[in-house]
XYZ file of C-alpha atoms in Angstrom:
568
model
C -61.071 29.044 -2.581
C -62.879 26.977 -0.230
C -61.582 28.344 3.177
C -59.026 31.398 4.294
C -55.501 30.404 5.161
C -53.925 30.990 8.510
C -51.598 33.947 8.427
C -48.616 31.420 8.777
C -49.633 29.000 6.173
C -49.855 32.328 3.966
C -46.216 32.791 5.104
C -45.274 29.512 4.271
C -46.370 29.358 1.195
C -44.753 32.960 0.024
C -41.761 31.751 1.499
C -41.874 28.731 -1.133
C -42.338 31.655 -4.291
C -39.485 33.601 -2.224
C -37.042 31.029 -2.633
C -37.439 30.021 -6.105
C -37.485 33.305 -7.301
C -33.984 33.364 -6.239
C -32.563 29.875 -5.884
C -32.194 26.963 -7.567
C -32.334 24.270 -5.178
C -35.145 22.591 -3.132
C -36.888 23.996 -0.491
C -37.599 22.556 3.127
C -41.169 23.503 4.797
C -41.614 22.938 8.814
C -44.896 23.045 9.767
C -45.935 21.843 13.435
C -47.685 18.722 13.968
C -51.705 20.001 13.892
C -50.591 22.833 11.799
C -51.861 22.417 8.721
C -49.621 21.462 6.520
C -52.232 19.644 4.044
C -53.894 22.834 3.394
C -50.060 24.195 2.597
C -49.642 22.081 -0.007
C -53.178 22.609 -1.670
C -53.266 25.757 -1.458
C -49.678 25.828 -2.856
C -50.513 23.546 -5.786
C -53.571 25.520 -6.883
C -51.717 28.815 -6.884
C -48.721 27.388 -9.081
C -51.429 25.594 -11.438
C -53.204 28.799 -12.048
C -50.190 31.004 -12.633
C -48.148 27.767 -14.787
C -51.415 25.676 -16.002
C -49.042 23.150 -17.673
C -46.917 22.096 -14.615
C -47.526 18.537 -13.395
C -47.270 17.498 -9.675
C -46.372 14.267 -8.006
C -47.525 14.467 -4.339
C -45.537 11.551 -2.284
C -45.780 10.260 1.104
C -45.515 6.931 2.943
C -48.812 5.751 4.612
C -52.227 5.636 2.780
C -53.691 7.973 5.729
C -51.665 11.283 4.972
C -51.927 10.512 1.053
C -56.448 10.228 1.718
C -55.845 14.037 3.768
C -53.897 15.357 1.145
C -55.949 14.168 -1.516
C -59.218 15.476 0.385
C -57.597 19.069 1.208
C -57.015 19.911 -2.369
C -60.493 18.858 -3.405
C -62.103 20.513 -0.662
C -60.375 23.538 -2.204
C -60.587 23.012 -5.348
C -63.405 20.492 -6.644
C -62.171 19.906 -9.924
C -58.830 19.380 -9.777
C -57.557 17.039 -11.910
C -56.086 14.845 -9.224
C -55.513 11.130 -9.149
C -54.116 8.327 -6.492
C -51.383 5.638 -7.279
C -51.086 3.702 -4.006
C -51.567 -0.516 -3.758
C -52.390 -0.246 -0.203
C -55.770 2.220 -2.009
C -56.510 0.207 -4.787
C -55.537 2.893 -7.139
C -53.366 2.974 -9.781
C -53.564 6.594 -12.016
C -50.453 7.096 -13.127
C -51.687 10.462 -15.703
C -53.133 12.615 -13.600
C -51.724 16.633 -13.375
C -52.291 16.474 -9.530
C -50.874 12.746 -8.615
C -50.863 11.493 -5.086
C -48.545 8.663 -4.157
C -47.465 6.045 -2.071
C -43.462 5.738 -2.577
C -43.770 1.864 -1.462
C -46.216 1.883 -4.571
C -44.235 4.310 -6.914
C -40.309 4.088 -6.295
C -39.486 1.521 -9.433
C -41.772 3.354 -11.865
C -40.371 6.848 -12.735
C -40.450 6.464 -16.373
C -44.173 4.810 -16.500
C -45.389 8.318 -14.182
C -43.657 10.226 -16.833
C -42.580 13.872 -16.725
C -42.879 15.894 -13.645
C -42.243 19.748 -12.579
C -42.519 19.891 -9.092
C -42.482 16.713 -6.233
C -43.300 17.311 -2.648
C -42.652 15.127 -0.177
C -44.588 14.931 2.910
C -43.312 13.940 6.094
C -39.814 14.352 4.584
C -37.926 13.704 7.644
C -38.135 9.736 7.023
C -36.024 10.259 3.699
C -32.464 9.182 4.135
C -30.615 11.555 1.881
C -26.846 9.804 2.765
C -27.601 6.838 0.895
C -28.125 6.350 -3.137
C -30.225 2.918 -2.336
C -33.651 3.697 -0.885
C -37.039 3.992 -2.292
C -36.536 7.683 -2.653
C -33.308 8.411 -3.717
C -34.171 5.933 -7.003
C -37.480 7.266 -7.807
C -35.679 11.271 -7.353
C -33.054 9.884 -9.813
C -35.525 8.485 -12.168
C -37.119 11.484 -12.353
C -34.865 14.072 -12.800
C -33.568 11.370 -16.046
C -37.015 12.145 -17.537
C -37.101 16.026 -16.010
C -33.252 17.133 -15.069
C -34.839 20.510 -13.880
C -37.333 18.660 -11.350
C -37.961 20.917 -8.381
C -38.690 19.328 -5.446
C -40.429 21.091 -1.856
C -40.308 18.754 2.062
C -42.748 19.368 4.389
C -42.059 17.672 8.060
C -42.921 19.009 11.598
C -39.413 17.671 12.236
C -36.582 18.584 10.053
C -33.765 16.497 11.294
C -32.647 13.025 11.695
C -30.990 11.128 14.565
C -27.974 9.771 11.835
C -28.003 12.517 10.256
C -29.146 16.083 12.030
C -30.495 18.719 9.915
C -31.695 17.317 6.785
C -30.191 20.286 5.069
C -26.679 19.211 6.059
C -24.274 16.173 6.143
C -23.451 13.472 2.731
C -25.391 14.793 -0.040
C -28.617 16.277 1.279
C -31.164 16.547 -0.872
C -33.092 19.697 0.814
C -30.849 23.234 0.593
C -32.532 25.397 2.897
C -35.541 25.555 5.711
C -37.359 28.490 4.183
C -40.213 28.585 6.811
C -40.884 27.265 10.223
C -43.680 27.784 12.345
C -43.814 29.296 16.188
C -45.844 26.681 18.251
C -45.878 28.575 21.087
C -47.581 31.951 18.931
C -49.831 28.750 17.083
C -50.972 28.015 20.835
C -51.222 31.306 21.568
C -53.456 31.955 18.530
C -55.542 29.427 19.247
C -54.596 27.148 16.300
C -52.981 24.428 18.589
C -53.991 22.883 21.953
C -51.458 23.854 24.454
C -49.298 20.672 26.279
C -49.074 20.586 29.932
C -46.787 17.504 31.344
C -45.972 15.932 34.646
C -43.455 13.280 35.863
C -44.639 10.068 36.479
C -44.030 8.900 40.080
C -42.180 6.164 38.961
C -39.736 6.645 36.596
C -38.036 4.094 33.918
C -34.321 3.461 35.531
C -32.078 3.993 32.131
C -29.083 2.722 34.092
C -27.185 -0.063 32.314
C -29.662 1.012 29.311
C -27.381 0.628 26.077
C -27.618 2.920 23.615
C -27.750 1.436 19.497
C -28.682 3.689 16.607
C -28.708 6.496 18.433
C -31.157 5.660 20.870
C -31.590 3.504 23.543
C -31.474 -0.296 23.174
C -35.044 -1.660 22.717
C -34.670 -4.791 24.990
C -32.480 -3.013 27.495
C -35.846 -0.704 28.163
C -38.124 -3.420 27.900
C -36.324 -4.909 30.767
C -36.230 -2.007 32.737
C -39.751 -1.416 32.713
C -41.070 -4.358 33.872
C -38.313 -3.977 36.871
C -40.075 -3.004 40.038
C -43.792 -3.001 38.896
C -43.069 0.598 36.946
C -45.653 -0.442 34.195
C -48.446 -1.161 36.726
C -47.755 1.645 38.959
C -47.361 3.978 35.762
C -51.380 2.447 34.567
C -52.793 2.618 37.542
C -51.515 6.152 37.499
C -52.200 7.249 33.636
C -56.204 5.800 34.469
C -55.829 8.218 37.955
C -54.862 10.883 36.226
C -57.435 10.486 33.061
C -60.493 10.189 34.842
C -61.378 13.567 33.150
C -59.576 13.132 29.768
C -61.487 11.579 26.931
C -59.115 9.827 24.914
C -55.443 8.644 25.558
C -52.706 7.953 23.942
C -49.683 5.667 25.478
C -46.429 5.340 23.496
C -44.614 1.491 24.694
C -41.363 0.376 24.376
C -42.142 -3.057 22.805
C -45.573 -5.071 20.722
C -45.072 -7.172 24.265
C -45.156 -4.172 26.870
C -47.954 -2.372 24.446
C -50.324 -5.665 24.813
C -48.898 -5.787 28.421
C -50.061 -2.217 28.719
C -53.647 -2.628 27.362
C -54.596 -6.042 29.406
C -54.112 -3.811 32.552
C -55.986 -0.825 31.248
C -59.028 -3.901 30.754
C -58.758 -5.395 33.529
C -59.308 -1.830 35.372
C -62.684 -1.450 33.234
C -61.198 1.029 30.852
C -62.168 0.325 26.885
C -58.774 -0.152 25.619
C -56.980 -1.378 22.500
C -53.294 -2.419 20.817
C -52.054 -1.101 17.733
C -48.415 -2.192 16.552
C -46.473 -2.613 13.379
C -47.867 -6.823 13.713
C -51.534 -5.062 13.409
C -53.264 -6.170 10.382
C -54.303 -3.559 8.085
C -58.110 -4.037 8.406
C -57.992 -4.343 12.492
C -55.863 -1.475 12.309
C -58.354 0.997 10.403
C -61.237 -0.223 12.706
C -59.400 0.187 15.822
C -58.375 3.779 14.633
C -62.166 4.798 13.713
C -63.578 3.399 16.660
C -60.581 5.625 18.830
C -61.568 8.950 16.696
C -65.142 8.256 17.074
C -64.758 8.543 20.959
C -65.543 4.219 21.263
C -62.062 3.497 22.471
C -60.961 5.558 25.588
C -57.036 4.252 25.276
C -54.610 3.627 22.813
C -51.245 2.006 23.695
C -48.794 1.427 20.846
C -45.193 0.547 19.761
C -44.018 1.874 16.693
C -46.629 3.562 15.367
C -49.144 6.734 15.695
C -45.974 9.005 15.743
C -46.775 10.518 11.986
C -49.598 10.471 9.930
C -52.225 9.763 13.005
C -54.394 12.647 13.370
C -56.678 12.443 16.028
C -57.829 16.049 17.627
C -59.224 14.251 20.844
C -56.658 13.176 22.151
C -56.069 14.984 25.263
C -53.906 12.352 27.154
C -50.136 11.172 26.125
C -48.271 8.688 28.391
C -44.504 7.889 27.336
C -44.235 4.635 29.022
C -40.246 4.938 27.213
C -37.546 6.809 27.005
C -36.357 8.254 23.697
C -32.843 10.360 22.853
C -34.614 11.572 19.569
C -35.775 15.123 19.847
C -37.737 14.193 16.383
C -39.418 11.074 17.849
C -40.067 12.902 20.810
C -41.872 16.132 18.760
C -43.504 13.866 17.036
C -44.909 11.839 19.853
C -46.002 14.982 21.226
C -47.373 16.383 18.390
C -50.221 13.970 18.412
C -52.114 16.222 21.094
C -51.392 19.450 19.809
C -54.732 19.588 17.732
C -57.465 21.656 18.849
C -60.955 19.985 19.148
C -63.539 22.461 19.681
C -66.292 19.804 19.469
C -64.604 17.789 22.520
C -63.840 21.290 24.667
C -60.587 20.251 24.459
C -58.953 22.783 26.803
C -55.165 20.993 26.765
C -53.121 17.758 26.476
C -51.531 16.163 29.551
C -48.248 14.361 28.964
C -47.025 11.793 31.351
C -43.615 11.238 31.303
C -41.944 8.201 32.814
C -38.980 7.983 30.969
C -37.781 11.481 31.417
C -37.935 12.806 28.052
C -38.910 16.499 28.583
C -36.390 16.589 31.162
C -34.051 15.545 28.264
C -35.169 17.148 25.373
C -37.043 20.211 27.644
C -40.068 21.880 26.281
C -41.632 20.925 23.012
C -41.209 24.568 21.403
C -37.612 25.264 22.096
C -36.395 22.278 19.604
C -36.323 24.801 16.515
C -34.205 24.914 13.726
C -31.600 27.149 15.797
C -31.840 24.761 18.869
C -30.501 21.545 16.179
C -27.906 23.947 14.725
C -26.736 24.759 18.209
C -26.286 21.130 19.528
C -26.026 20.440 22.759
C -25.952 22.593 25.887
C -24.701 22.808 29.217
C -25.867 23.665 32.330
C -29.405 23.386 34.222
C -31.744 21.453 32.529
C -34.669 23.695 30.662
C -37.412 21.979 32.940
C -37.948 21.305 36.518
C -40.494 18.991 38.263
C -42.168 20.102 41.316
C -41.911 18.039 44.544
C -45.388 18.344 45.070
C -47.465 17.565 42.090
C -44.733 16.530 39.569
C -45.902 18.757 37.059
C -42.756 20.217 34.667
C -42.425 23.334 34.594
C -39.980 25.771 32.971
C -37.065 25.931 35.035
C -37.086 29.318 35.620
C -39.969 29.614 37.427
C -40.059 30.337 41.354
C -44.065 29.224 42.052
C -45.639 25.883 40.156
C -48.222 27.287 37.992
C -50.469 24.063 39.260
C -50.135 23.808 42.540
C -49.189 26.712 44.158
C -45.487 25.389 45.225
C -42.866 28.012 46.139
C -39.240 26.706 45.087
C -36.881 27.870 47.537
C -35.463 30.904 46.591
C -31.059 30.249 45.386
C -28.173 32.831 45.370
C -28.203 35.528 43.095
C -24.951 34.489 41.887
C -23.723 31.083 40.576
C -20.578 29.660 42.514
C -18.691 29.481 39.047
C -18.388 32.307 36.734
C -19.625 31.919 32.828
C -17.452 29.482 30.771
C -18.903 31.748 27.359
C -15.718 32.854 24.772
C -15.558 36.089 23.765
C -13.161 34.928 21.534
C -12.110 32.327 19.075
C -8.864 31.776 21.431
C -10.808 31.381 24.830
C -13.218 28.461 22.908
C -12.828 25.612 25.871
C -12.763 21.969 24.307
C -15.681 19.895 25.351
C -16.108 16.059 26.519
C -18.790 14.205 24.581
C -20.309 11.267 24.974
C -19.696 8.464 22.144
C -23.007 6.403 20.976
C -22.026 5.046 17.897
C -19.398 4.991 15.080
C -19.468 4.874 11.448
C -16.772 4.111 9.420
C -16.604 4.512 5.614
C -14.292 5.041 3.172
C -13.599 8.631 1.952
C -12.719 9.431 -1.622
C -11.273 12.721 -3.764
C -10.197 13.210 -6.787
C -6.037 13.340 -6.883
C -5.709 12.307 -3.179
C -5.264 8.762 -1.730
C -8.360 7.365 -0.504
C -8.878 7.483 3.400
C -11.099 6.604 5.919
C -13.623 8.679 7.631
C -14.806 8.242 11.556
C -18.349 9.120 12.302
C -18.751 9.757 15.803
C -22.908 10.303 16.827
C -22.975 12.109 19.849
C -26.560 12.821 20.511
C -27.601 14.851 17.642
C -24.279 15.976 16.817
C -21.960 14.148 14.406
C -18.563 14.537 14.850
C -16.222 12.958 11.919
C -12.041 12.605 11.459
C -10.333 10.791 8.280
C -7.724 8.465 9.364
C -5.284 8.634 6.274
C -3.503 5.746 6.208
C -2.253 5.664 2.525
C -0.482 9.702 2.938
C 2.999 10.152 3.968
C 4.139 12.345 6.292
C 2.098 13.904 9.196
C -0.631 12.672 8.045
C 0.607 8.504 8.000
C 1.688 9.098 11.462
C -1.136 9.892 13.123
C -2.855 7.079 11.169
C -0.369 5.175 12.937
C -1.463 6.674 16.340
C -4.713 6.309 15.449
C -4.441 2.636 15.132
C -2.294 1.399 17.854
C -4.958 3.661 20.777
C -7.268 0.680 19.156
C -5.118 -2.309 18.427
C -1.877 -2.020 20.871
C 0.092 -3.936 18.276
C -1.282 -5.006 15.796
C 0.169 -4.293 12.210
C -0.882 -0.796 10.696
C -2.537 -1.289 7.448
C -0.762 0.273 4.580
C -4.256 0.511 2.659
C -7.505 2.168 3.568
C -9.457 -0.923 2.398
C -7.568 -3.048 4.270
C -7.985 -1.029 7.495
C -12.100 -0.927 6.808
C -11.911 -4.577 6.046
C -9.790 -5.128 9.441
C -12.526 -2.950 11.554
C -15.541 -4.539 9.909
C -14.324 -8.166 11.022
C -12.487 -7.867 14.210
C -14.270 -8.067 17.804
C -11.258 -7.417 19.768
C -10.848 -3.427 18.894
C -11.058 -1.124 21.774
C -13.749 2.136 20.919
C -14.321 4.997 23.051
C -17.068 5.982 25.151
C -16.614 9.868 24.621
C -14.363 12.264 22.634
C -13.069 15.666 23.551
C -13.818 17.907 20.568
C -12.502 21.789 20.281
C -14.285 24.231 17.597
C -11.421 24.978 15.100
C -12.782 27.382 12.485
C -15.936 26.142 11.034
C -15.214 22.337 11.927
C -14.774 21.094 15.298
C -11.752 18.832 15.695
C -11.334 15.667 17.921
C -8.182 16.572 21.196
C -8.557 13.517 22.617
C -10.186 9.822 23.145
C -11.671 8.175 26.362
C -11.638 4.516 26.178
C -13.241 3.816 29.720
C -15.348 0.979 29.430
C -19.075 2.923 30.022
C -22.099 1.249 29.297
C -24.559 2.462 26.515
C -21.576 3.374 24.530
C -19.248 1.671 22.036
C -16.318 1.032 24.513
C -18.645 -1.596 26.495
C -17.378 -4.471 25.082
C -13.641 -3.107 25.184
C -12.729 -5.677 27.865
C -15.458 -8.518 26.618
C -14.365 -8.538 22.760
C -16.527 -11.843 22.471
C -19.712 -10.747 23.141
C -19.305 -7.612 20.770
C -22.505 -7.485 18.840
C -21.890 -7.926 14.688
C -24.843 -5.669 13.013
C -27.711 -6.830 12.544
C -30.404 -6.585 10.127
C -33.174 -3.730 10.360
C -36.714 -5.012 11.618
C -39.409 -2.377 11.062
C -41.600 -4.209 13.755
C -39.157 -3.238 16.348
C -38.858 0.555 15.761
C -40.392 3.432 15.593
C -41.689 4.562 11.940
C -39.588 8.201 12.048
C -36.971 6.859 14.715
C -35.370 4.319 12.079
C -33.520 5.466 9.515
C -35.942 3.450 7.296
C -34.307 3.205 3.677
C -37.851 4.624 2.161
């Protein structure tokens, strides 16, 4: 072995054998941004291989950058491996190898020319849509398990959850069946295997009023506009190049390919060596641009959709979020971009500049765990504060700002309300939350009418009813009630197809802009609807039925990489 594992990629990886040795199902890996997780998945392949020498591994990811660090981990490991690359985007098309690395873009139609395979991993697993049967993944995974029904198959990601989804270990059909392993980034920090973050508040913040909300996240022109309201983009640069004069290489995330370019012409015409990188960047100006940033030639980077997974650049000691995100995962992985160490830099730490009030939102960067997702949303004081002085964000706890010295003034021992907590299942209060999308499919089971299900996305949560419209009794009737909250008048459906058909063409339906759920048992079940018109939410249009947006089709130029549900 070419190097010594970490003592948590040692964990990981026994965690892997663990599981297997008593389950049948496939594992899910989380492994911090800057943690490794290439050395993981060598290390794991090379122990299987010499235990099992006849297993066969197909190694997939989604951008020719994490499938070249893959590649190079295992052979830096293990010389000889009999690896091999299928990826267009390479120039390489092995399709025998024992050890195959793979673009799915390259690889999703060709299952039976790969051939048999024992175990897949996935890399950066968290872009996988498990919910639907029609995506680069889900037909390759089906192709192979026709050739290999007994296919095992491993995720890695530093973020295990999706914004349509949540944990990728729950909702419709996931293919993962339990995280087996997640790493402590505060201990990693503490060990000195990450660089720790340290984040202040821009000055001038990004107003998200009127902001809508689509996909789960907030509207990409609505933010566009409200940066470039009240000169917050130039007072945010002239700020980021204040606050960088000591920082060697910077990173700032836009909201748009216009406000990125926007971004670097100001940077220029301040004298800093700046550059643009967006999903319009061709391939070959890309690659240069990224060498020359690594290499310490380019001081700034800004971006739009892209550099949030499979960028890995340990100088970077400056991230600016000139946009506001209501993804926890985006927002990880944003972050996660200056959690590598860089000895040869002296590195000592990242600063994050926040102007669109994300780790106010989503709080600190190690408390979104596994537990935290399964949780949902709290209530209550936010978990960071910014100090009136300096703006830095600190925990909220704390009574002095580590930075600057600044003593918060000191508040009652005792809250003016007492704890709302249930002790038991009877005192569980029902809770108000706010609607930013709906789904509506139709729900089959065997012997029962077909119905319709309601899939409310409230933040990370999903919250989901079945409006039965083709039962009798109890059931019918609040189908009935169901309908008329939404169409006064209008003519119940008798069938569940015609209801979906009805919803899918109609603009003049009123939606609500929150829900009040109540935990009932394992399932938490919907009390009651608010249909006050509130912007960002579905019931916007309630009132305006003409301007109610059809959907649209999915541009990948217009998104972030992991905050799309990108049909990989």
């Amino acid at each position: 072995m070419a190097f010594e594992l970490r003592w948590y990629q040692q964990e990981a990886i026994d965690a892997i054998y663990q599981y297997f040795s008593a389950s049948n199902g496939n594992p899910l890996v989380c492994v911090s941004t800057g943690g490794g997780k290439s050395v993981i998945i060598a290390d794991f392949i090379h122990g299987v291989l010499r235990h099992w020498s006849d297993q066969r591994f197909l190694i997939l990811s989604h951008v020719k950058e994490i499938i070249e660090q893959n590649h190079e981990k295992i052979i830096a490991q293990w010389p000889e491996a009999p690896t091999g690359i299928y990826s267009a985007a390479m120039n390489s098309r092995n399709t025998d190898a024992q050890i195959l690395f793979a673009s799915i873009q390259s690889v999703h139609k060709r299952a039976e020319e790969l051939g048999r395979f024992d175990l897949l991993i996935i890399d950066e697993c968290h872009l996988l849509n498990s919910e639907s049967s029609e995506t680069m993944y889900s037909r390759l995974i089906a192709g192979l398990r026709e050739v290999n029904p007994a296919l095992k198959i491993v995720g890695f990601t530093a973020t295990p959850y999706r914004m349509k989804q949540g944990l990728m270990t729950e909702g419709k059909n996931p293919l993962f069946d339990e995280i087996v392993y997640e790493t402590d980034i505060q201990r990693l920090i503490d060990d000195g295997f990450l660089s720790p973050l340290r984040s202040k508040a821009g000055k001038d913040k990004i107003d998200l009023a009127g902001v809508r909300t689509r996909q789960g996240d907030y509207l990409t022109s609505d933010i566009e506009e409200a940066v470039n309201k009240n000169d917050v983009t130039e007072k945010a640069v002239a700020e980021i190049i204040q606050y960088g004069q000591e920082r060697k290489a910077w990173l700032i995330f836009c909201v748009s390919v216009a406000h990125a370019q926007q971004v670097k012409a100001l940077l220029i015409d301040d004298g800093i060596e700046a550059e643009c990188i967006t999903g319009e960047t061709p391939k070959d100006e890309r690659s240069s641009i990224l060498s020359d940033y690594k290499a310490g030639r380019i001081k700034a980077l800004s971006s739009q959709g892209v550099l949030t997974t499979g960028f890995d650049a340990p100088l970077t000691d400056m991230i600016a979020l000139l946009r506001a995100t209501k993804s926890p995962g985006l927002y990880v992985q944003i972050l996660g971009r200056g959690l590598r160490i860089s000895p040869e830099t002296n590195k000592t730490d990242c600063l994050v500049l926040d102007y669109g009030g994300n780790v106010e939102r989503h709080g600190p960067i190690d408390r979104i765990t596994v537990d935290h997702i399964k949780a949902g949303k709290g209530s209550g004081e936010a978990p960071v504060k910014e100090c009136p002085e300096c703006f830095e964000l600190i925990l909220a706890g704390l009574r002095v700002c580590p930075a600057c010295h600044y003593q918060f003034p000191e508040r009652e021992k005792h809250e003016s309300e007492a704890s709302n907590a249930a002790l038991l299942a009877n005192q569980i209060e029902p809770e108000w939350l706010d609607v930013d999308e709906l789904i509506y499919n139709l729900h089959e089971k065997n012997g029962k009418p077909p119905s319709m299900q309601v899939s409310y996305r409230c933040g990370l949560e999903t919250i989901r009813e079945w409006v039965c419209f083709e039962h009798g009794g109890y059931a019918r009737q609040k189908a009935v009630i169901w309908w008329v909250k939404r169409f006064d008048h209008d003519p119940v459906p008798e069938l569940t197809n015609d209801a979906l058909h009805r919803i899918s063409e109609t603009r003049d339906m009123k939606e609500p802009c929150r829900i009040e759920v109540v935990q009932d048992g394992r399932w938490q079940r919907i009390r009651a609807y608010d249909f006050t018109i509130k912007a960002g939410t579905p019931s916007e249009w309630n009132n305006n039925p003409a301007d109610r947006p059809k959907p649209q089709g999915f541009n990948a130029d217009h998104f972030d990489v992991f905050d799309t549900d990108i049909d990989f």
